[in-house]
Coordinates of C-alpha atoms and ligand atoms in Angstrom, one line a residue:
M1 CA -22.2 4.6 3.1
T2 CA -22.1 5.9 6.5
V3 CA -20.4 8.6 8.1
R4 CA -20.8 7.2 11.5
N5 CA -17.4 6.0 12.9
G6 CA -16.3 8.3 15.6
R7 CA -17.3 9.4 18.9
E8 CA -21.0 8.8 18.9
F9 CA -23.7 11.2 20.3
L10 CA -26.6 9.9 22.7
S11 CA -29.1 12.9 22.4
I12 CA -31.8 11.2 24.3
P13 CA -33.3 12.9 27.4
G14 CA -31.6 10.5 29.8
P15 CA -29.6 8.8 30.3
T16 CA -27.4 11.9 29.3
T17 CA -23.6 12.1 28.3
I18 CA -21.5 11.2 31.4
P19 CA -18.2 13.2 31.6
D20 CA -15.1 11.2 31.5
D21 CA -14.2 12.2 35.0
V22 CA -17.2 10.9 36.3
L23 CA -16.7 7.7 34.8
N24 CA -13.2 7.8 36.0
A25 CA -14.2 8.4 39.3
M26 CA -16.1 4.8 39.6
H27 CA -12.8 3.2 38.7
R28 CA -11.7 1.9 41.9
Q29 CA -12.4 -0.7 44.6
P30 CA -15.3 -0.6 47.1
V31 CA -14.6 0.9 50.4
D32 CA -15.9 -0.1 53.8
I33 CA -19.6 0.5 54.4
Y34 CA -19.6 1.0 58.0
T35 CA -16.6 3.2 58.9
G36 CA -14.3 5.6 57.2
P37 CA -14.8 8.2 54.3
L38 CA -18.0 6.7 52.9
I39 CA -19.9 8.1 55.9
A40 CA -18.9 11.6 55.3
L41 CA -19.4 11.3 51.3
T42 CA -23.2 10.5 52.2
A43 CA -23.6 13.4 54.6
Q44 CA -21.7 15.9 51.9
L45 CA -24.1 14.7 49.3
Q46 CA -27.2 15.1 51.3
D47 CA -25.8 18.8 51.9
D48 CA -24.9 19.2 48.5
L49 CA -28.5 18.1 47.1
R50 CA -29.9 20.7 49.3
R51 CA -27.9 23.4 47.6
I52 CA -29.0 22.1 44.3
F53 CA -32.7 21.7 45.3
R54 CA -32.3 25.1 46.9
T55 CA -33.7 24.2 50.3
D56 CA -33.2 23.6 54.0
A57 CA -35.1 20.3 53.8
R58 CA -34.2 16.8 54.7
T59 CA -32.8 15.1 51.3
Y60 CA -32.5 11.0 50.8
L61 CA -30.6 9.1 48.4
Y62 CA -32.0 6.2 46.9
A63 CA -30.4 3.0 45.1
A64 CA -33.2 3.3 42.5
N65 CA -34.0 5.0 39.2
G66 CA -36.6 7.9 39.1
H67 CA -39.7 5.7 39.3
G68 CA -38.2 4.5 42.6
A69 CA -38.1 8.0 43.9
W70 CA -41.6 8.6 42.7
E71 CA -42.7 5.4 45.1
A72 CA -40.5 7.0 48.1
A73 CA -42.4 10.4 47.9
L74 CA -46.0 8.9 47.7
T75 CA -45.3 6.3 50.3
N76 CA -43.6 8.6 53.0
V77 CA -46.6 11.0 53.1
L78 CA -49.6 9.4 52.1
S79 CA -52.1 6.9 53.3
K80 CA -54.3 4.3 51.7
G81 CA -57.5 5.6 50.3
Q82 CA -56.1 9.4 50.5
K83 CA -56.8 11.5 47.3
V84 CA -54.3 12.9 44.9
L85 CA -54.8 15.2 42.0
V86 CA -52.4 14.7 38.9
L87 CA -51.8 17.6 36.7
E88 CA -51.2 16.1 33.3
S89 CA -48.9 17.7 30.7
G90 CA -47.4 14.8 29.1
R91 CA -46.8 11.1 30.1
F92 CA -44.6 11.5 33.2
A93 CA -47.3 12.9 35.8
A94 CA -49.7 10.6 34.5
G95 CA -47.2 7.7 35.1
W96 CA -46.8 8.9 38.7
G97 CA -50.4 8.9 39.2
R98 CA -50.7 5.2 37.8
M99 CA -48.3 4.2 40.5
A100 CA -50.2 6.1 43.1
S101 CA -53.3 4.1 42.2
M102 CA -51.5 0.9 42.4
L103 CA -50.4 2.0 46.0
G104 CA -54.2 2.2 47.0
L105 CA -54.6 6.1 46.5
E106 CA -57.6 7.6 44.9
V107 CA -56.4 9.1 41.7
E108 CA -58.0 12.1 40.0
A109 CA -56.5 13.6 36.9
M110 CA -56.6 16.9 35.5
P111 CA -56.0 15.9 31.8
G112 CA -54.0 18.0 29.5
D113 CA -53.4 18.1 25.9
W114 CA -49.3 17.1 26.0
R115 CA -49.1 20.5 24.1
S116 CA -49.3 23.0 26.6
A117 CA -48.5 23.6 30.4
V118 CA -50.9 23.0 33.3
E119 CA -53.0 25.8 33.8
P120 CA -52.8 27.5 37.1
A121 CA -56.4 29.0 37.2
A122 CA -57.8 25.6 36.1
L123 CA -56.1 24.0 39.1
E124 CA -57.3 27.0 41.4
A125 CA -61.0 26.5 39.9
R126 CA -60.8 22.6 40.9
L127 CA -59.2 23.3 44.2
R128 CA -62.0 26.0 45.2
T129 CA -64.9 23.0 44.8
D130 CA -62.8 20.8 47.1
I131 CA -64.8 22.4 50.2
G132 CA -63.9 19.2 52.2
G133 CA -60.2 19.3 51.6
E134 CA -60.1 16.0 50.0
I135 CA -57.1 16.3 47.9
A136 CA -54.0 15.3 50.2
A137 CA -51.1 15.9 47.5
I138 CA -50.8 17.5 44.2
L139 CA -48.4 15.8 41.7
I140 CA -46.9 17.5 38.9
V141 CA -43.5 17.5 36.8
Q142 CA -41.5 20.6 36.2
V143 CA -40.4 19.3 32.6
D144 CA -42.3 16.6 31.2
T145 CA -39.6 14.7 29.0
A146 CA -42.1 13.5 26.6
S147 CA -44.0 16.5 25.5
S148 CA -41.0 18.9 26.6
V149 CA -43.5 21.3 28.3
V150 CA -42.0 23.5 31.4
N151 CA -44.7 23.8 34.0
D152 CA -44.8 27.2 35.9
I153 CA -44.3 25.7 39.6
P154 CA -44.6 29.3 41.3
A155 CA -47.8 30.0 39.4
I156 CA -49.1 26.5 40.5
R157 CA -48.3 27.5 44.1
K158 CA -49.8 30.9 43.9
A159 CA -52.9 29.1 42.6
M160 CA -53.0 26.7 45.6
N161 CA -52.5 29.6 48.0
S162 CA -55.4 31.9 46.1
A163 CA -57.6 28.7 46.7
G164 CA -56.9 28.7 50.2
H165 CA -55.9 24.8 49.9
G166 CA -53.4 22.9 52.2
A167 CA -52.7 19.7 49.9
L168 CA -48.8 18.9 49.7
L169 CA -47.1 19.9 46.4
L170 CA -45.1 17.2 45.1
V171 CA -42.8 18.0 42.2
D172 CA -41.1 15.9 40.0
V173 CA -37.8 17.5 39.0
I174 CA -36.2 14.7 37.3
A175 CA -35.7 16.3 33.8
S176 CA -35.1 20.0 35.0
L177 CA -33.0 20.0 37.9
A178 CA -29.4 21.3 37.2
T179 CA -30.8 22.7 33.8
M180 CA -33.0 25.7 34.9
P181 CA -34.0 27.4 38.2
F182 CA -35.6 25.1 40.8
E183 CA -36.3 26.9 44.3
M184 CA -38.0 24.2 46.5
D185 CA -38.1 26.4 49.7
E186 CA -38.8 29.7 47.9
W187 CA -41.6 28.4 45.9
G188 CA -43.3 26.5 48.6
V189 CA -42.7 22.9 47.4
D190 CA -43.1 20.2 49.9
V191 CA -41.5 17.3 48.2
G192 CA -39.0 17.3 45.4
V193 CA -38.1 14.3 43.3
A194 CA -34.9 13.9 41.1
G195 CA -32.9 11.4 39.4
A196 CA -29.1 11.1 38.8
Q197 CA -29.1 10.5 34.8
K198 CA -30.3 13.6 33.6
G199 CA -29.2 17.1 34.5
L200 CA -26.8 15.8 37.1
M201 CA -24.7 14.0 34.3
S202 CA -24.3 10.8 36.5
P203 CA -25.2 7.0 35.8
P204 CA -28.7 5.9 36.2
G205 CA -29.6 4.2 39.4
L206 CA -29.6 7.1 41.6
S207 CA -32.5 9.1 42.8
F208 CA -33.3 11.8 45.4
V209 CA -36.0 13.1 47.5
A210 CA -36.0 16.3 49.4
A211 CA -38.7 16.4 52.0
G212 CA -40.0 19.7 53.6
K213 CA -41.2 20.3 56.9
K214 CA -45.0 20.0 56.0
A215 CA -44.0 16.7 54.2
V216 CA -42.2 15.7 57.4
A217 CA -45.3 16.2 59.5
A218 CA -47.5 14.3 56.8
H219 CA -44.8 11.5 57.0
D220 CA -45.5 11.0 60.9
K221 CA -49.2 9.8 60.0
A222 CA -48.7 8.2 56.7
D223 CA -49.6 4.6 56.4
L224 CA -48.0 3.4 53.1
R225 CA -44.6 3.8 54.4
T226 CA -42.3 0.5 53.7
L227 CA -39.3 0.0 55.4
Y228 CA -36.9 0.5 52.1
W229 CA -38.4 3.9 51.2
D230 CA -39.0 5.1 54.8
W231 CA -37.4 8.4 55.8
T232 CA -37.5 7.6 59.5
A233 CA -35.6 4.5 58.9
R234 CA -33.1 6.5 57.0
E235 CA -32.7 9.1 59.7
N236 CA -30.9 6.4 61.7
E237 CA -27.3 7.3 62.5
F238 CA -26.1 4.1 61.5
H239 CA -24.9 4.6 58.0
Y240 CA -26.1 1.3 56.6
Y241 CA -29.8 2.5 57.2
K242 CA -29.3 5.4 55.3
Y243 CA -29.5 3.3 52.1
C244 CA -31.6 0.5 53.8
G245 CA -28.7 -1.7 53.2
T246 CA -25.5 -1.8 51.0
P247 CA -24.7 1.8 49.6
P248 CA -24.4 2.1 46.1
E249 CA -20.9 3.2 46.3
H250 CA -19.8 3.7 42.8
L251 CA -22.8 5.5 41.9
L252 CA -22.1 8.1 45.0
F253 CA -18.2 8.5 43.7
A254 CA -19.7 9.3 40.3
L255 CA -22.2 11.8 41.9
R256 CA -19.7 13.4 44.0
K257 CA -17.5 14.3 40.9
A258 CA -20.5 15.3 38.8
I259 CA -21.8 17.8 41.6
D260 CA -18.1 19.0 41.8
M261 CA -18.4 19.9 38.2
L262 CA -21.4 21.4 38.7
F263 CA -20.4 23.7 41.4
E264 CA -17.2 24.7 39.8
E265 CA -19.1 25.9 36.8
G266 CA -21.7 27.4 39.0
L267 CA -25.3 26.6 39.0
E268 CA -26.3 30.0 37.5
A269 CA -23.8 29.3 34.7
V270 CA -25.1 25.8 34.4
F271 CA -28.4 27.3 33.7
E272 CA -27.3 30.0 31.2
R273 CA -25.5 27.2 29.3
H274 CA -28.7 25.3 29.0
R275 CA -30.6 28.3 28.0
L276 CA -28.3 29.3 25.2
L277 CA -28.1 25.8 23.8
A278 CA -31.7 25.1 24.2
E279 CA -32.4 28.7 22.4
A280 CA -29.9 27.3 19.5
V281 CA -32.1 24.2 19.1
R282 CA -35.4 26.4 19.0
R283 CA -34.0 28.6 16.5
A284 CA -32.8 25.7 14.3
V285 CA -36.6 24.1 14.6
D286 CA -37.9 27.4 13.9
T287 CA -36.2 27.6 10.8
W288 CA -37.1 24.4 9.8
S289 CA -40.8 24.8 10.5
A290 CA -40.9 28.1 8.8
D291 CA -42.9 26.8 5.9
G292 CA -45.1 24.2 7.3
G293 CA -43.7 20.6 7.6
L294 CA -42.1 20.4 11.0
E295 CA -43.7 22.0 14.0
F296 CA -43.0 22.5 17.7
N297 CA -45.1 20.2 20.0
I298 CA -45.2 23.1 22.4
A299 CA -47.1 26.0 20.8
D300 CA -46.3 28.6 23.6
P301 CA -42.6 29.7 23.2
D302 CA -42.6 30.4 27.0
A303 CA -43.5 26.8 27.9
R304 CA -40.7 25.0 26.0
A305 CA -38.1 23.5 28.3
D306 CA -34.5 24.2 28.2
S307 CA -33.6 20.5 28.7
V308 CA -35.6 18.9 25.8
T309 CA -37.6 19.9 22.5
T310 CA -39.9 17.5 21.1
V311 CA -40.5 18.0 17.2
L312 CA -43.5 17.0 15.3
L313 CA -43.0 15.9 11.7
G314 CA -45.8 16.6 9.2
K315 CA -48.4 14.2 8.2
D316 CA -46.3 12.5 5.9
G317 CA -43.2 12.3 8.1
D318 CA -41.6 9.1 9.5
A319 CA -40.0 9.7 12.6
G320 CA -38.8 5.9 12.7
R321 CA -36.8 6.5 9.2
L322 CA -35.4 9.9 10.6
L323 CA -34.0 8.5 13.8
A324 CA -32.7 5.7 12.1
Y325 CA -30.7 7.6 9.7
C326 CA -29.3 9.7 12.3
T327 CA -28.1 6.7 14.4
E328 CA -27.1 4.4 11.7
R329 CA -25.3 6.7 9.2
C330 CA -24.3 9.7 11.4
G331 CA -24.0 8.1 14.9
V332 CA -26.3 10.5 16.6
T333 CA -29.0 8.9 18.5
L334 CA -32.1 11.0 19.0
G335 CA -35.1 10.5 21.4
S336 CA -38.1 9.0 19.8
G337 CA -41.8 10.3 20.3
I338 CA -43.4 8.7 23.3
G339 CA -47.0 7.4 23.4
D340 CA -49.3 8.9 20.7
L341 CA -46.3 10.7 19.4
S342 CA -44.0 7.7 18.5
D343 CA -44.1 7.7 14.7
K344 CA -44.6 11.3 14.3
A345 CA -42.2 13.0 16.6
F346 CA -38.6 13.0 17.6
R347 CA -37.0 14.8 20.6
I348 CA -33.8 16.4 20.7
A349 CA -32.2 16.4 24.4
H350 CA -30.1 19.5 25.4
M351 CA -29.6 18.8 29.1
G352 CA -26.5 17.7 31.4
H353 CA -22.9 17.8 30.1
L354 CA -23.4 19.5 26.8
N355 CA -21.8 22.2 24.7
A356 CA -21.8 24.0 21.5
P357 CA -20.1 21.3 19.4
M358 CA -22.3 18.7 20.6
I359 CA -25.5 20.6 20.0
L360 CA -24.5 22.1 16.7
G361 CA -23.3 18.4 15.6
T362 CA -26.4 17.0 16.4
L363 CA -28.5 20.0 14.6
G364 CA -26.2 19.3 11.7
V365 CA -27.1 15.7 11.5
I366 CA -30.7 16.3 11.8
E367 CA -30.7 18.9 9.1
M368 CA -28.6 16.4 7.0
A369 CA -31.2 13.8 7.7
L370 CA -34.2 15.9 6.7
A371 CA -32.4 16.6 3.3
A372 CA -31.4 13.0 2.7
L373 CA -34.8 11.7 3.2
G374 CA -36.6 14.4 1.6
V375 CA -38.6 15.5 4.5
A376 CA -40.0 19.1 3.8
H377 CA -38.3 21.7 5.9
K378 CA -36.7 24.9 5.3
P379 CA -32.8 24.7 5.3
G380 CA -30.5 27.1 7.5
G381 CA -31.8 25.7 10.9
V382 CA -27.8 25.0 11.7
Q383 CA -27.1 28.5 10.3
A384 CA -29.8 30.1 12.9
A385 CA -28.4 28.4 15.8
I386 CA -24.8 29.5 15.0
D387 CA -26.2 33.0 14.3
W388 CA -27.7 32.9 18.0
L389 CA -24.8 31.4 19.6
A390 CA -22.5 33.8 17.9
Q391 CA -24.5 36.9 19.0
S392 CA -25.0 35.3 22.7
V393 CA -21.5 34.4 23.2
P394 CA -19.6 37.4 22.6
A395 CA -15.5 37.1 22.0
Ligands
PLP401 C1 -36.9 10.3 32.8 C2 -38.0 10.9 33.8 C3 -38.7 9.8 34.9 C4 -38.3 8.5 34.9 O1 -37.1 8.3 35.4 P1 -36.4 7.0 35.8 O2 -35.3 7.0 35.9 O3 -36.4 6.3 34.1 O4 -37.5 6.1 36.3 C5 -39.6 10.5 35.5 N1 -40.1 11.7 35.3 C6 -39.7 12.4 34.4 C7 -39.9 14.2 34.2 C8 -38.3 11.9 33.8 O5 -37.8 12.7 32.7

């Protein structure tokens, strides 16, 4: 028996649900790539991305997923043999570091335990020992989608300033942009890297880089530059060069609509919606975990992201069975654990085009699965989520 037929929920941390209006915006024939409205569209999107990154910096759009934007960020500001410091707090910064290593950069990791945010004090201590200023760039993610930690980017910048260190600060906001505040200029971030398919509610395949003044100065000297990613080539006024070839038109049409929707709601309201729904998830997980059994992966409540929550199952938990039940019986696809967490954890995504029924439905299915599979948990998680939302969203 299943209760699956109906609208299915994809509750993984990217790609996220694409609004119907965004899907429909792509349902049209291509337009000319050399003249006409497409040229204005690119300029508008570059401006709107500045509004979202909260910066006056240059912005670039790539026909690539987030990994492409990682490569764009590294190759535009660094030279072979330079050192980067990777601040690990889960899988993603480490992956960016592996890419750096293959590009010929020297990579030093500040390892994390996947259960907590990067310690600004530890960074400051490390930077104080870098007397010769060998570290050219620091790589960090704002939200790590594997561990579901949120790093305190302003505190990271403060630690760099306290140590008097001049490295570039490169921040991956792929799983956080348009789900929580990010203030590129105010926080002193030199390069921001984002993707379309998470908070920006668009199809995968587009990614973005914002490059501040210091990054542009480093770009002038960088020798890892290649034509496809190169910012200078993309500054050419001939529109074709802005994408180093044919623009990904339909993805741009989709992004245009998605950004319109975000601005119509208002970014502050978008953040608040994410915060409320994320807290509903946390109330549910808190209840399920009350007698042991389940557990938050991120111990410190202040370091839990508003876009995704990683939940650990107890010793006897079998994440594969739980995920299969949710998908096959109920039509809700949750995120699986990543890396070491693969059989012991599941992830609930709560970012992008998401409202109360979607999150309550997802939580309801998880609680149903815990009961059906006999996984030890304290019932009442969904009720706790409802109570939180009822109190936070007044009549
Ligand atoms: C999803 C994600 C990536 C990778 O993006 P792709 O589009 O899959 O290449 C990188 N960093 C973070 C934090 C992510 O969540």
